[in-house]
mmCIF file of C-alpha atoms in Angstrom:
data_model
loop_
_atom_site.group_PDB
_atom_site.id
_atom_site.type_symbol
_atom_site.label_atom_id
_atom_site.label_comp_id
_atom_site.label_asym_id
_atom_site.label_seq_id
_atom_site.Cartn_x
_atom_site.Cartn_y
_atom_site.Cartn_z
ATOM 1 C CA UNK A 1 -8.651 -18.343 -16.026
ATOM 2 C CA UNK A 2 -5.172 -17.147 -16.871
ATOM 3 C CA UNK A 3 -3.761 -14.529 -14.583
ATOM 4 C CA UNK A 4 -3.333 -11.973 -17.455
ATOM 5 C CA UNK A 5 -7.176 -12.125 -17.962
ATOM 6 C CA UNK A 6 -7.839 -12.146 -14.134
ATOM 7 C CA UNK A 7 -5.678 -9.218 -13.681
ATOM 8 C CA UNK A 8 -7.061 -7.201 -16.719
ATOM 9 C CA UNK A 9 -10.696 -7.894 -15.357
ATOM 10 C CA UNK A 10 -9.960 -6.461 -12.095
ATOM 11 C CA UNK A 11 -8.002 -3.236 -13.084
ATOM 12 C CA UNK A 12 -10.885 -2.286 -15.516
ATOM 13 C CA UNK A 13 -13.097 -1.805 -12.380
ATOM 14 C CA UNK A 14 -12.869 1.629 -10.939
ATOM 15 C CA UNK A 15 -11.999 1.342 -7.139
ATOM 16 C CA UNK A 16 -10.098 4.489 -6.488
ATOM 17 C CA UNK A 17 -10.401 5.431 -2.832
ATOM 18 C CA UNK A 18 -10.760 9.138 -1.557
ATOM 19 C CA UNK A 19 -8.793 11.143 0.898
ATOM 20 C CA UNK A 20 -10.235 12.317 4.281
ATOM 21 C CA UNK A 21 -13.240 9.711 4.067
ATOM 22 C CA UNK A 22 -16.267 10.322 6.579
ATOM 23 C CA UNK A 23 -16.906 6.512 6.444
ATOM 24 C CA UNK A 24 -15.462 3.212 5.205
ATOM 25 C CA UNK A 25 -15.258 2.563 2.357
ATOM 26 C CA UNK A 26 -14.416 6.159 1.017
ATOM 27 C CA UNK A 27 -15.981 5.242 -2.241
ATOM 28 C CA UNK A 28 -18.837 2.887 -2.886
ATOM 29 C CA UNK A 29 -17.406 1.691 -6.309
ATOM 30 C CA UNK A 30 -14.821 -0.282 -4.365
ATOM 31 C CA UNK A 31 -17.686 -2.749 -3.624
ATOM 32 C CA UNK A 32 -17.858 -3.513 -7.322
ATOM 33 C CA UNK A 33 -14.723 -5.514 -7.149
ATOM 34 C CA UNK A 34 -15.635 -7.066 -3.840
ATOM 35 C CA UNK A 35 -18.710 -8.541 -5.408
ATOM 36 C CA UNK A 36 -16.923 -10.056 -8.281
ATOM 37 C CA UNK A 37 -14.401 -11.452 -5.924
ATOM 38 C CA UNK A 38 -17.134 -12.719 -3.543
ATOM 39 C CA UNK A 39 -18.623 -14.702 -6.466
ATOM 40 C CA UNK A 40 -15.418 -16.035 -7.636
ATOM 41 C CA UNK A 41 -14.366 -17.187 -4.288
ATOM 42 C CA UNK A 42 -17.722 -19.013 -3.952
ATOM 43 C CA UNK A 43 -17.219 -20.723 -7.172
ATOM 44 C CA UNK A 44 -13.840 -22.119 -6.025
ATOM 45 C CA UNK A 45 -15.542 -23.752 -3.045
ATOM 46 C CA UNK A 46 -14.413 -21.120 -0.384
ATOM 47 C CA UNK A 47 -16.453 -21.129 2.966
ATOM 48 C CA UNK A 48 -17.693 -18.147 5.096
ATOM 49 C CA UNK A 49 -17.290 -15.705 2.050
ATOM 50 C CA UNK A 50 -18.671 -12.333 3.329
ATOM 51 C CA UNK A 51 -18.685 -8.721 2.509
ATOM 52 C CA UNK A 52 -19.309 -6.539 5.456
ATOM 53 C CA UNK A 53 -20.964 -2.938 5.545
ATOM 54 C CA UNK A 54 -17.517 -1.450 5.363
ATOM 55 C CA UNK A 55 -16.505 -3.434 2.298
ATOM 56 C CA UNK A 56 -14.120 -5.836 3.911
ATOM 57 C CA UNK A 57 -14.315 -9.183 2.052
ATOM 58 C CA UNK A 58 -13.411 -12.292 3.997
ATOM 59 C CA UNK A 59 -13.113 -15.843 2.800
ATOM 60 C CA UNK A 60 -11.812 -19.350 3.926
ATOM 61 C CA UNK A 61 -10.526 -22.536 2.222
ATOM 62 C CA UNK A 62 -10.679 -25.580 4.409
ATOM 63 C CA UNK A 63 -7.655 -27.747 5.048
ATOM 64 C CA UNK A 64 -8.055 -30.659 2.471
ATOM 65 C CA UNK A 65 -6.650 -33.747 4.290
ATOM 66 C CA UNK A 66 -7.228 -35.372 7.635
ATOM 67 C CA UNK A 67 -5.456 -34.815 10.769
ATOM 68 C CA UNK A 68 -4.094 -31.643 9.432
ATOM 69 C CA UNK A 69 -1.815 -29.849 11.844
ATOM 70 C CA UNK A 70 -0.751 -27.176 9.418
ATOM 71 C CA UNK A 71 -1.147 -23.484 10.905
ATOM 72 C CA UNK A 72 -3.856 -21.382 9.543
ATOM 73 C CA UNK A 73 -2.212 -19.007 6.884
ATOM 74 C CA UNK A 74 -3.859 -15.769 5.783
ATOM 75 C CA UNK A 75 -3.310 -13.684 2.588
ATOM 76 C CA UNK A 76 -4.242 -10.194 2.218
ATOM 77 C CA UNK A 77 -4.403 -7.482 -0.603
ATOM 78 C CA UNK A 78 -6.173 -4.072 -0.905
ATOM 79 C CA UNK A 79 -8.818 -3.573 -3.533
ATOM 80 C CA UNK A 80 -8.666 0.163 -3.747
ATOM 81 C CA UNK A 81 -6.488 2.406 -5.855
ATOM 82 C CA UNK A 82 -4.676 5.728 -4.890
ATOM 83 C CA UNK A 83 -6.555 8.909 -5.212
ATOM 84 C CA UNK A 84 -3.300 10.414 -6.694
ATOM 85 C CA UNK A 85 -4.042 9.802 -10.363
ATOM 86 C CA UNK A 86 -7.389 9.043 -12.174
ATOM 87 C CA UNK A 87 -8.369 5.323 -11.885
ATOM 88 C CA UNK A 88 -11.382 5.233 -14.072
ATOM 89 C CA UNK A 89 -11.510 4.014 -17.634
ATOM 90 C CA UNK A 90 -8.344 2.305 -17.453
ATOM 91 C CA UNK A 91 -7.169 0.828 -20.770
ATOM 92 C CA UNK A 92 -4.563 -1.881 -20.275
ATOM 93 C CA UNK A 93 -2.479 -2.891 -23.038
ATOM 94 C CA UNK A 94 -0.016 -5.909 -23.236
ATOM 95 C CA UNK A 95 3.461 -5.395 -24.673
ATOM 96 C CA UNK A 96 4.539 -8.763 -25.802
ATOM 97 C CA UNK A 97 8.011 -9.950 -25.741
ATOM 98 C CA UNK A 98 9.445 -6.513 -24.396
ATOM 99 C CA UNK A 99 12.570 -5.640 -26.335
ATOM 100 C CA UNK A 100 14.309 -3.519 -23.671
ATOM 101 C CA UNK A 101 13.463 -0.100 -25.595
ATOM 102 C CA UNK A 102 11.315 3.040 -24.533
ATOM 103 C CA UNK A 103 7.710 2.161 -24.406
ATOM 104 C CA UNK A 104 5.186 4.714 -26.100
ATOM 105 C CA UNK A 105 2.156 4.833 -23.909
ATOM 106 C CA UNK A 106 0.284 7.379 -25.649
ATOM 107 C CA UNK A 107 1.577 8.707 -29.000
ATOM 108 C CA UNK A 108 -0.895 11.509 -29.300
ATOM 109 C CA UNK A 109 -0.226 12.860 -25.918
ATOM 110 C CA UNK A 110 3.569 12.232 -26.137
ATOM 111 C CA UNK A 111 3.770 10.051 -23.138
ATOM 112 C CA UNK A 112 6.798 7.676 -23.050
ATOM 113 C CA UNK A 113 8.095 5.259 -20.514
ATOM 114 C CA UNK A 114 11.840 5.817 -21.074
ATOM 115 C CA UNK A 115 14.033 2.862 -20.521
ATOM 116 C CA UNK A 116 16.860 5.327 -19.297
ATOM 117 C CA UNK A 117 14.644 6.763 -16.712
ATOM 118 C CA UNK A 118 13.127 3.418 -15.460
ATOM 119 C CA UNK A 119 16.137 1.097 -15.431
ATOM 120 C CA UNK A 120 14.313 -1.787 -13.904
ATOM 121 C CA UNK A 121 12.584 -2.363 -17.106
ATOM 122 C CA UNK A 122 15.798 -4.028 -18.176
ATOM 123 C CA UNK A 123 15.006 -6.709 -15.891
ATOM 124 C CA UNK A 124 11.837 -7.715 -17.795
ATOM 125 C CA UNK A 125 13.307 -8.107 -21.359
ATOM 126 C CA UNK A 126 11.536 -10.896 -22.995
ATOM 127 C CA UNK A 127 8.587 -10.855 -20.664
ATOM 128 C CA UNK A 128 4.931 -9.658 -21.422
ATOM 129 C CA UNK A 129 4.206 -6.187 -19.687
ATOM 130 C CA UNK A 130 0.802 -4.578 -18.928
ATOM 131 C CA UNK A 131 0.846 -0.984 -19.198
ATOM 132 C CA UNK A 132 -1.476 1.936 -19.382
ATOM 133 C CA UNK A 133 -2.145 4.396 -22.084
ATOM 134 C CA UNK A 134 -0.514 6.982 -20.102
ATOM 135 C CA UNK A 135 -3.645 8.903 -18.925
ATOM 136 C CA UNK A 136 -4.571 6.777 -15.817
ATOM 137 C CA UNK A 137 -3.107 4.627 -13.264
ATOM 138 C CA UNK A 138 -2.908 0.983 -14.245
ATOM 139 C CA UNK A 139 -3.980 -0.309 -10.563
ATOM 140 C CA UNK A 140 -1.428 -3.171 -10.223
ATOM 141 C CA UNK A 141 -1.195 -1.520 -6.837
ATOM 142 C CA UNK A 142 -2.666 -3.726 -5.419
ATOM 143 C CA UNK A 143 -4.766 -5.524 -8.041
ATOM 144 C CA UNK A 144 -1.738 -7.654 -8.972
ATOM 145 C CA UNK A 145 -1.720 -8.782 -5.454
ATOM 146 C CA UNK A 146 -5.346 -9.572 -5.589
ATOM 147 C CA UNK A 147 -5.193 -11.414 -8.724
ATOM 148 C CA UNK A 148 -2.147 -13.594 -7.386
ATOM 149 C CA UNK A 149 -4.066 -14.737 -4.296
ATOM 150 C CA UNK A 150 -7.129 -15.516 -6.294
ATOM 151 C CA UNK A 151 -4.987 -17.445 -8.786
ATOM 152 C CA UNK A 152 -3.425 -19.240 -5.839
ATOM 153 C CA UNK A 153 -6.588 -20.324 -4.702
ATOM 154 C CA UNK A 154 -7.858 -21.519 -8.053
ATOM 155 C CA UNK A 155 -4.579 -23.625 -8.345
ATOM 156 C CA UNK A 156 -5.530 -25.506 -5.132
ATOM 157 C CA UNK A 157 -9.232 -25.816 -6.251
ATOM 158 C CA UNK A 158 -8.168 -27.485 -9.507
ATOM 159 C CA UNK A 159 -5.456 -29.668 -7.702
ATOM 160 C CA UNK A 160 -7.101 -31.325 -4.879
ATOM 161 C CA UNK A 161 -4.355 -33.866 -4.644
ATOM 162 C CA UNK A 162 -1.998 -31.120 -3.461
ATOM 163 C CA UNK A 163 -2.239 -30.949 0.261
ATOM 164 C CA UNK A 164 -2.718 -27.563 2.134
ATOM 165 C CA UNK A 165 -3.996 -26.423 5.374
ATOM 166 C CA UNK A 166 -6.422 -23.876 5.909
ATOM 167 C CA UNK A 167 -6.182 -20.687 3.795
ATOM 168 C CA UNK A 168 -7.758 -17.443 4.949
ATOM 169 C CA UNK A 169 -8.100 -14.387 2.616
ATOM 170 C CA UNK A 170 -8.807 -10.813 3.512
ATOM 171 C CA UNK A 171 -9.341 -8.160 0.682
ATOM 172 C CA UNK A 172 -9.489 -4.643 2.137
ATOM 173 C CA UNK A 173 -10.874 -1.337 1.098
ATOM 174 C CA UNK A 174 -9.189 2.067 1.636
ATOM 175 C CA UNK A 175 -5.537 0.964 2.204
ATOM 176 C CA UNK A 176 -4.224 3.852 0.200
ATOM 177 C CA UNK A 177 -5.758 6.488 2.460
ATOM 178 C CA UNK A 178 -4.629 4.984 5.586
ATOM 179 C CA UNK A 179 -5.127 1.215 5.871
ATOM 180 C CA UNK A 180 -8.787 1.734 6.975
ATOM 181 C CA UNK A 181 -10.004 -1.623 6.177
ATOM 182 C CA UNK A 182 -7.266 -3.258 8.052
ATOM 183 C CA UNK A 183 -7.803 -1.091 11.078
ATOM 184 C CA UNK A 184 -11.304 -2.488 11.383
ATOM 185 C CA UNK A 185 -10.652 -6.360 10.752
ATOM 186 C CA UNK A 186 -13.056 -8.566 12.021
ATOM 187 C CA UNK A 187 -10.924 -11.172 13.938
ATOM 188 C CA UNK A 188 -13.772 -13.638 14.210
ATOM 189 C CA UNK A 189 -13.607 -13.929 10.369
ATOM 190 C CA UNK A 190 -9.832 -13.394 9.812
ATOM 191 C CA UNK A 191 -7.837 -15.085 12.626
ATOM 192 C CA UNK A 192 -4.868 -16.801 10.894
ATOM 193 C CA UNK A 193 -1.834 -17.802 12.775
ATOM 194 C CA UNK A 194 0.120 -15.570 10.398
ATOM 195 C CA UNK A 195 -0.489 -13.957 7.140
ATOM 196 C CA UNK A 196 1.123 -12.331 4.071
ATOM 197 C CA UNK A 197 0.346 -9.117 2.277
ATOM 198 C CA UNK A 198 1.215 -8.930 -1.358
ATOM 199 C CA UNK A 199 1.813 -5.247 -1.651
ATOM 200 C CA UNK A 200 5.478 -4.690 -2.298
ATOM 201 C CA UNK A 201 6.850 -4.067 -5.663
ATOM 202 C CA UNK A 202 9.375 -5.615 -8.155
ATOM 203 C CA UNK A 203 9.772 -9.360 -8.367
ATOM 204 C CA UNK A 204 11.744 -10.732 -5.320
ATOM 205 C CA UNK A 205 11.139 -7.785 -3.064
ATOM 206 C CA UNK A 206 9.821 -8.505 0.519
ATOM 207 C CA UNK A 207 9.718 -6.570 3.708
ATOM 208 C CA UNK A 208 9.303 -7.296 7.514
ATOM 209 C CA UNK A 209 9.744 -3.887 8.699
ATOM 210 C CA UNK A 210 8.383 -0.531 8.009
ATOM 211 C CA UNK A 211 7.950 3.007 9.152
ATOM 212 C CA UNK A 212 6.238 4.087 12.259
ATOM 213 C CA UNK A 213 3.622 6.338 10.815
ATOM 214 C CA UNK A 214 1.445 9.300 11.792
ATOM 215 C CA UNK A 215 -0.541 12.162 10.054
ATOM 216 C CA UNK A 216 -0.511 15.669 11.156
ATOM 217 C CA UNK A 217 -2.947 18.354 10.416
ATOM 218 C CA UNK A 218 -1.773 21.944 10.890
ATOM 219 C CA UNK A 219 -3.987 24.926 10.880
ATOM 220 C CA UNK A 220 -2.809 28.548 10.949
ATOM 221 C CA UNK A 221 -5.178 31.378 12.025
ATOM 222 C CA UNK A 222 -4.455 34.782 10.660
ATOM 223 C CA UNK A 223 -5.975 38.348 10.722
ATOM 224 C CA UNK A 224 -6.952 39.907 7.440
ATOM 225 C CA UNK A 225 -7.214 43.775 6.788
ATOM 226 C CA UNK A 226 -7.118 45.913 3.815
ATOM 227 C CA UNK A 227 -3.318 45.652 2.741
ATOM 228 C CA UNK A 228 -3.092 49.466 2.512
ATOM 229 C CA UNK A 229 -3.963 49.729 6.373
ATOM 230 C CA UNK A 230 -2.237 46.593 7.338
ATOM 231 C CA UNK A 231 0.889 47.497 9.145
ATOM 232 C CA UNK A 232 1.230 46.019 12.646
ATOM 233 C CA UNK A 233 -2.349 44.633 12.283
ATOM 234 C CA UNK A 234 -2.461 41.849 9.563
ATOM 235 C CA UNK A 235 -1.445 38.408 10.621
ATOM 236 C CA UNK A 236 -0.874 36.302 7.136
ATOM 237 C CA UNK A 237 -1.756 32.851 7.790
ATOM 238 C CA UNK A 238 0.107 31.947 4.474
ATOM 239 C CA UNK A 239 3.368 33.527 5.649
ATOM 240 C CA UNK A 240 3.215 31.932 9.085
ATOM 241 C CA UNK A 241 2.583 28.564 7.499
ATOM 242 C CA UNK A 242 5.568 28.880 5.280
ATOM 243 C CA UNK A 243 7.690 29.683 8.354
ATOM 244 C CA UNK A 244 6.389 26.627 9.885
ATOM 245 C CA UNK A 245 7.623 24.692 7.015
ATOM 246 C CA UNK A 246 10.906 26.227 7.018
ATOM 247 C CA UNK A 247 11.552 25.335 10.578
ATOM 248 C CA UNK A 248 11.239 21.693 9.614
ATOM 249 C CA UNK A 249 14.811 20.036 8.442
ATOM 250 C CA UNK A 250 15.246 20.887 5.016
ATOM 251 C CA UNK A 251 16.646 17.551 3.978
ATOM 252 C CA UNK A 252 14.505 15.297 5.979
ATOM 253 C CA UNK A 253 11.816 15.119 3.112
ATOM 254 C CA UNK A 254 10.756 11.989 0.951
ATOM 255 C CA UNK A 255 13.028 13.382 -2.009
ATOM 256 C CA UNK A 256 16.124 13.719 0.136
ATOM 257 C CA UNK A 257 15.873 10.351 2.014
ATOM 258 C CA UNK A 258 16.137 6.566 1.399
ATOM 259 C CA UNK A 259 16.366 3.205 3.055
ATOM 260 C CA UNK A 260 16.035 3.718 7.033
ATOM 261 C CA UNK A 261 16.022 7.469 7.045
ATOM 262 C CA UNK A 262 12.827 9.086 8.232
ATOM 263 C CA UNK A 263 11.051 12.083 6.975
ATOM 264 C CA UNK A 264 8.500 14.967 7.261
ATOM 265 C CA UNK A 265 6.239 15.115 4.032
ATOM 266 C CA UNK A 266 3.792 18.026 3.423
ATOM 267 C CA UNK A 267 1.270 16.765 1.002
ATOM 268 C CA UNK A 268 -1.462 19.335 1.282
ATOM 269 C CA UNK A 269 -1.012 23.140 1.686
ATOM 270 C CA UNK A 270 -4.073 25.354 0.948
ATOM 271 C CA UNK A 271 -5.797 28.489 2.445
ATOM 272 C CA UNK A 272 -5.486 32.193 2.434
ATOM 273 C CA UNK A 273 -4.564 35.039 4.893
ATOM 274 C CA UNK A 274 -7.408 34.255 7.639
ATOM 275 C CA UNK A 275 -6.915 30.434 7.596
ATOM 276 C CA UNK A 276 -4.163 28.127 6.038
ATOM 277 C CA UNK A 277 -4.094 24.447 6.515
ATOM 278 C CA UNK A 278 -1.249 21.863 5.866
ATOM 279 C CA UNK A 279 -1.337 18.117 6.078
ATOM 280 C CA UNK A 280 1.730 15.968 6.808
ATOM 281 C CA UNK A 281 2.914 12.424 6.814
ATOM 282 C CA UNK A 282 5.473 11.596 9.606
ATOM 283 C CA UNK A 283 7.649 8.576 9.220
ATOM 284 C CA UNK A 284 10.587 6.835 10.957
ATOM 285 C CA UNK A 285 11.680 3.392 11.452
ATOM 286 C CA UNK A 286 12.886 3.951 14.911
ATOM 287 C CA UNK A 287 10.277 4.537 17.563
ATOM 288 C CA UNK A 288 12.204 6.848 19.621
ATOM 289 C CA UNK A 289 12.919 8.994 16.540
ATOM 290 C CA UNK A 290 9.277 8.711 15.691
ATOM 291 C CA UNK A 291 8.276 10.151 18.953
ATOM 292 C CA UNK A 292 10.849 12.866 18.433
ATOM 293 C CA UNK A 293 9.443 13.993 15.173
ATOM 294 C CA UNK A 294 6.039 14.279 16.635
ATOM 295 C CA UNK A 295 7.522 16.302 19.370
ATOM 296 C CA UNK A 296 9.349 18.589 17.157
ATOM 297 C CA UNK A 297 6.092 19.454 15.313
ATOM 298 C CA UNK A 298 4.568 20.653 18.609
ATOM 299 C CA UNK A 299 7.631 22.610 19.509
ATOM 300 C CA UNK A 300 7.234 24.613 16.389
ATOM 301 C CA UNK A 301 3.607 25.117 17.087
ATOM 302 C CA UNK A 302 4.572 26.310 20.626
ATOM 303 C CA UNK A 303 7.325 28.860 19.291
ATOM 304 C CA UNK A 304 4.936 30.247 16.740
ATOM 305 C CA UNK A 305 2.170 30.718 19.098
ATOM 306 C CA UNK A 306 4.630 32.689 21.571
ATOM 307 C CA UNK A 307 5.670 34.676 18.545
ATOM 308 C CA UNK A 308 2.311 35.453 16.862
ATOM 309 C CA UNK A 309 -0.304 34.995 19.769
ATOM 310 C CA UNK A 310 -1.918 32.054 21.424
ATOM 311 C CA UNK A 311 -4.037 29.654 19.263
ATOM 312 C CA UNK A 312 -2.394 30.917 16.095
ATOM 313 C CA UNK A 313 -0.972 27.724 15.179
ATOM 314 C CA UNK A 314 -2.757 24.322 16.153
ATOM 315 C CA UNK A 315 -1.224 20.792 15.551
ATOM 316 C CA UNK A 316 -3.255 17.597 15.686
ATOM 317 C CA UNK A 317 -1.201 14.337 15.256
ATOM 318 C CA UNK A 318 -2.687 10.871 14.993
ATOM 319 C CA UNK A 319 -0.775 7.576 14.567
ATOM 320 C CA UNK A 320 -1.571 5.583 11.566
ATOM 321 C CA UNK A 321 0.758 2.305 12.055
ATOM 322 C CA UNK A 322 3.924 1.043 13.690
ATOM 323 C CA UNK A 323 6.787 -0.779 12.521
ATOM 324 C CA UNK A 324 5.593 -4.439 11.914
ATOM 325 C CA UNK A 325 9.095 -5.780 12.701
ATOM 326 C CA UNK A 326 8.233 -5.754 16.337
ATOM 327 C CA UNK A 327 5.749 -8.605 15.811
ATOM 328 C CA UNK A 328 7.524 -10.556 13.110
ATOM 329 C CA UNK A 329 11.098 -10.887 14.335
ATOM 330 C CA UNK A 330 9.929 -13.452 17.156
ATOM 331 C CA UNK A 331 7.894 -15.282 14.317
ATOM 332 C CA UNK A 332 10.833 -15.361 11.776
ATOM 333 C CA UNK A 333 10.140 -18.734 10.387
ATOM 334 C CA UNK A 334 7.308 -17.255 8.396
ATOM 335 C CA UNK A 335 9.937 -14.855 6.621
ATOM 336 C CA UNK A 336 12.107 -18.003 6.095
ATOM 337 C CA UNK A 337 9.318 -19.675 4.399
ATOM 338 C CA UNK A 338 8.394 -16.959 2.187
ATOM 339 C CA UNK A 339 12.080 -16.693 0.901
ATOM 340 C CA UNK A 340 12.063 -20.535 0.297
ATOM 341 C CA UNK A 341 8.810 -20.262 -1.588
ATOM 342 C CA UNK A 342 10.145 -17.526 -3.970
ATOM 343 C CA UNK A 343 13.319 -19.370 -4.524
ATOM 344 C CA UNK A 344 11.448 -22.617 -5.427
ATOM 345 C CA UNK A 345 9.236 -20.558 -7.889
ATOM 346 C CA UNK A 346 12.473 -19.637 -9.720
ATOM 347 C CA UNK A 347 13.326 -16.130 -8.503
ATOM 348 C CA UNK A 348 15.579 -14.583 -5.997
ATOM 349 C CA UNK A 349 14.315 -12.807 -2.898
ATOM 350 C CA UNK A 350 15.777 -9.618 -1.679
ATOM 351 C CA UNK A 351 14.906 -7.822 1.524
ATOM 352 C CA UNK A 352 13.991 -4.111 1.423
ATOM 353 C CA UNK A 353 12.971 -1.906 4.302
ATOM 354 C CA UNK A 354 9.262 -0.771 3.384
ATOM 355 C CA UNK A 355 9.290 2.964 3.155
ATOM 356 C CA UNK A 356 5.496 3.136 3.635
ATOM 357 C CA UNK A 357 2.833 1.037 5.032
ATOM 358 C CA UNK A 358 0.402 -1.775 4.141
ATOM 359 C CA UNK A 359 -2.442 -3.681 5.647
ATOM 360 C CA UNK A 360 0.233 -5.848 7.102
ATOM 361 C CA UNK A 361 1.592 -3.244 9.355
ATOM 362 C CA UNK A 362 -1.731 -2.962 11.045
ATOM 363 C CA UNK A 363 -2.428 -6.629 11.006
ATOM 364 C CA UNK A 364 0.780 -7.156 12.636
ATOM 365 C CA UNK A 365 0.024 -4.724 15.529
ATOM 366 C CA UNK A 366 -3.208 -6.438 15.967
ATOM 367 C CA UNK A 367 -1.298 -9.762 16.847
ATOM 368 C CA UNK A 368 -1.222 -11.390 13.319
ATOM 369 C CA UNK A 369 2.414 -11.092 12.245
ATOM 370 C CA UNK A 370 2.194 -10.262 8.555
ATOM 371 C CA UNK A 371 5.308 -9.692 6.370
ATOM 372 C CA UNK A 372 4.884 -7.962 2.867
ATOM 373 C CA UNK A 373 5.725 -9.980 -0.253
ATOM 374 C CA UNK A 374 6.058 -8.386 -3.890
ATOM 375 C CA UNK A 375 3.174 -8.452 -6.252
ATOM 376 C CA UNK A 376 5.456 -7.594 -9.212
ATOM 377 C CA UNK A 377 4.297 -4.093 -9.905
ATOM 378 C CA UNK A 378 6.418 -0.999 -10.772
ATOM 379 C CA UNK A 379 6.219 2.914 -10.814
ATOM 380 C CA UNK A 380 2.872 2.622 -8.628
ATOM 381 C CA UNK A 381 0.785 5.588 -8.105
ATOM 382 C CA UNK A 382 1.571 7.082 -11.509
ATOM 383 C CA UNK A 383 1.010 6.888 -15.274
ATOM 384 C CA UNK A 384 4.225 4.901 -15.770
ATOM 385 C CA UNK A 385 2.805 1.877 -13.635
ATOM 386 C CA UNK A 386 3.497 -1.550 -15.120
ATOM 387 C CA UNK A 387 3.695 -5.305 -14.204
ATOM 388 C CA UNK A 388 4.952 -8.313 -15.930
ATOM 389 C CA UNK A 389 2.631 -11.177 -16.666
ATOM 390 C CA UNK A 390 5.500 -13.639 -15.853
ATOM 391 C CA UNK A 391 6.152 -12.020 -12.630
ATOM 392 C CA UNK A 392 2.706 -12.522 -11.587
ATOM 393 C CA UNK A 393 2.786 -16.089 -12.570
ATOM 394 C CA UNK A 394 5.897 -16.698 -10.522
ATOM 395 C CA UNK A 395 4.483 -14.874 -7.428
ATOM 396 C CA UNK A 396 1.479 -17.054 -7.717
ATOM 397 C CA UNK A 397 3.668 -20.181 -7.631
ATOM 398 C CA UNK A 398 5.650 -18.700 -4.513
ATOM 399 C CA UNK A 399 2.611 -18.276 -2.393
ATOM 400 C CA UNK A 400 1.331 -21.687 -3.360
ATOM 401 C CA UNK A 401 4.800 -22.964 -2.007
ATOM 402 C CA UNK A 402 4.525 -21.061 1.278
ATOM 403 C CA UNK A 403 1.077 -22.982 1.784
ATOM 404 C CA UNK A 404 2.555 -26.431 0.964
ATOM 405 C CA UNK A 405 5.669 -25.745 2.898
ATOM 406 C CA UNK A 406 3.571 -25.778 6.166
ATOM 407 C CA UNK A 407 1.201 -28.690 5.121
ATOM 408 C CA UNK A 408 2.145 -31.280 7.572
#
């Protein structure tokens, strides 16, 4: 199967996850892709292929030569797509031999991917791009990664003369809503010496460090009374919530920060006079800075409770993942092998601090050093998402090169 056809087959399956899940998977439709991948893995001779109740998919390809001393290498990608935009009825379209101009995604709706706005399009002139019709996600995050891993396995299945050690795969649900699948990994089924996630973006990008991350839920309790009689009696939760927001550093938000700069991100604000709730993401590369950010949110809580009365403001914070560099730097040879694999595949690697988290962030903390490698996608989580077919082909070669690098 060509990777174009494999990728399109995968993105046509709706696997959108859901925020605030009560169980894993957050949506049962993610299992539709897991079942397809299960069958394809078995067709390629994989062993111990298994989907558990939480929709985590495991598989293993045995080493194909005697006296193999190669390390066990894992590859991981997530099956879900973000809840941020529609992931249903995706209509992928191939733009052949891209000419460097604006791409009209949907003429009727006036949706255009502008070259001037997305200058990275210039890197792919002459390539064949897969895009959407502008009304949905594409799902390249992370079905491009899934397709590349599966295509790599197919290569080794069809070329048994190429030596390789044991390869393990782990396809996860609910990465987009908190790396939930990776958090419950069964280490009796996925236990490589090290692994790689394919969940970075443009061709050549890789990361071995990421944010420390937490989520915070803030609840503001107010007192409602008829506005005509409310002087010195009403306590408006909406206004207090707004005051809370204004006490956070104005320039430390995602839209004001880059590279190694951390932030507070309010992603949900809802309610009324009697109760208003907010949800935040807290991010910082430095562990001390990360702890300071969490403390700052509690200090604001204490101040507003002093001002408006006890239990007016409640802040609950839970850590999501930590900077994977702590576990990867002592095993840096796996990063060097990734860089070499990309160079041999004909493209230039470049490191970029990951301003987000992946399953690899969680796996690294669990003792499986897992740097993150590009899947070739761009403009993820939005209607302008696209991926180059040629990029996916090169990335498939690169991860095959990583496997053969360690075959001794």
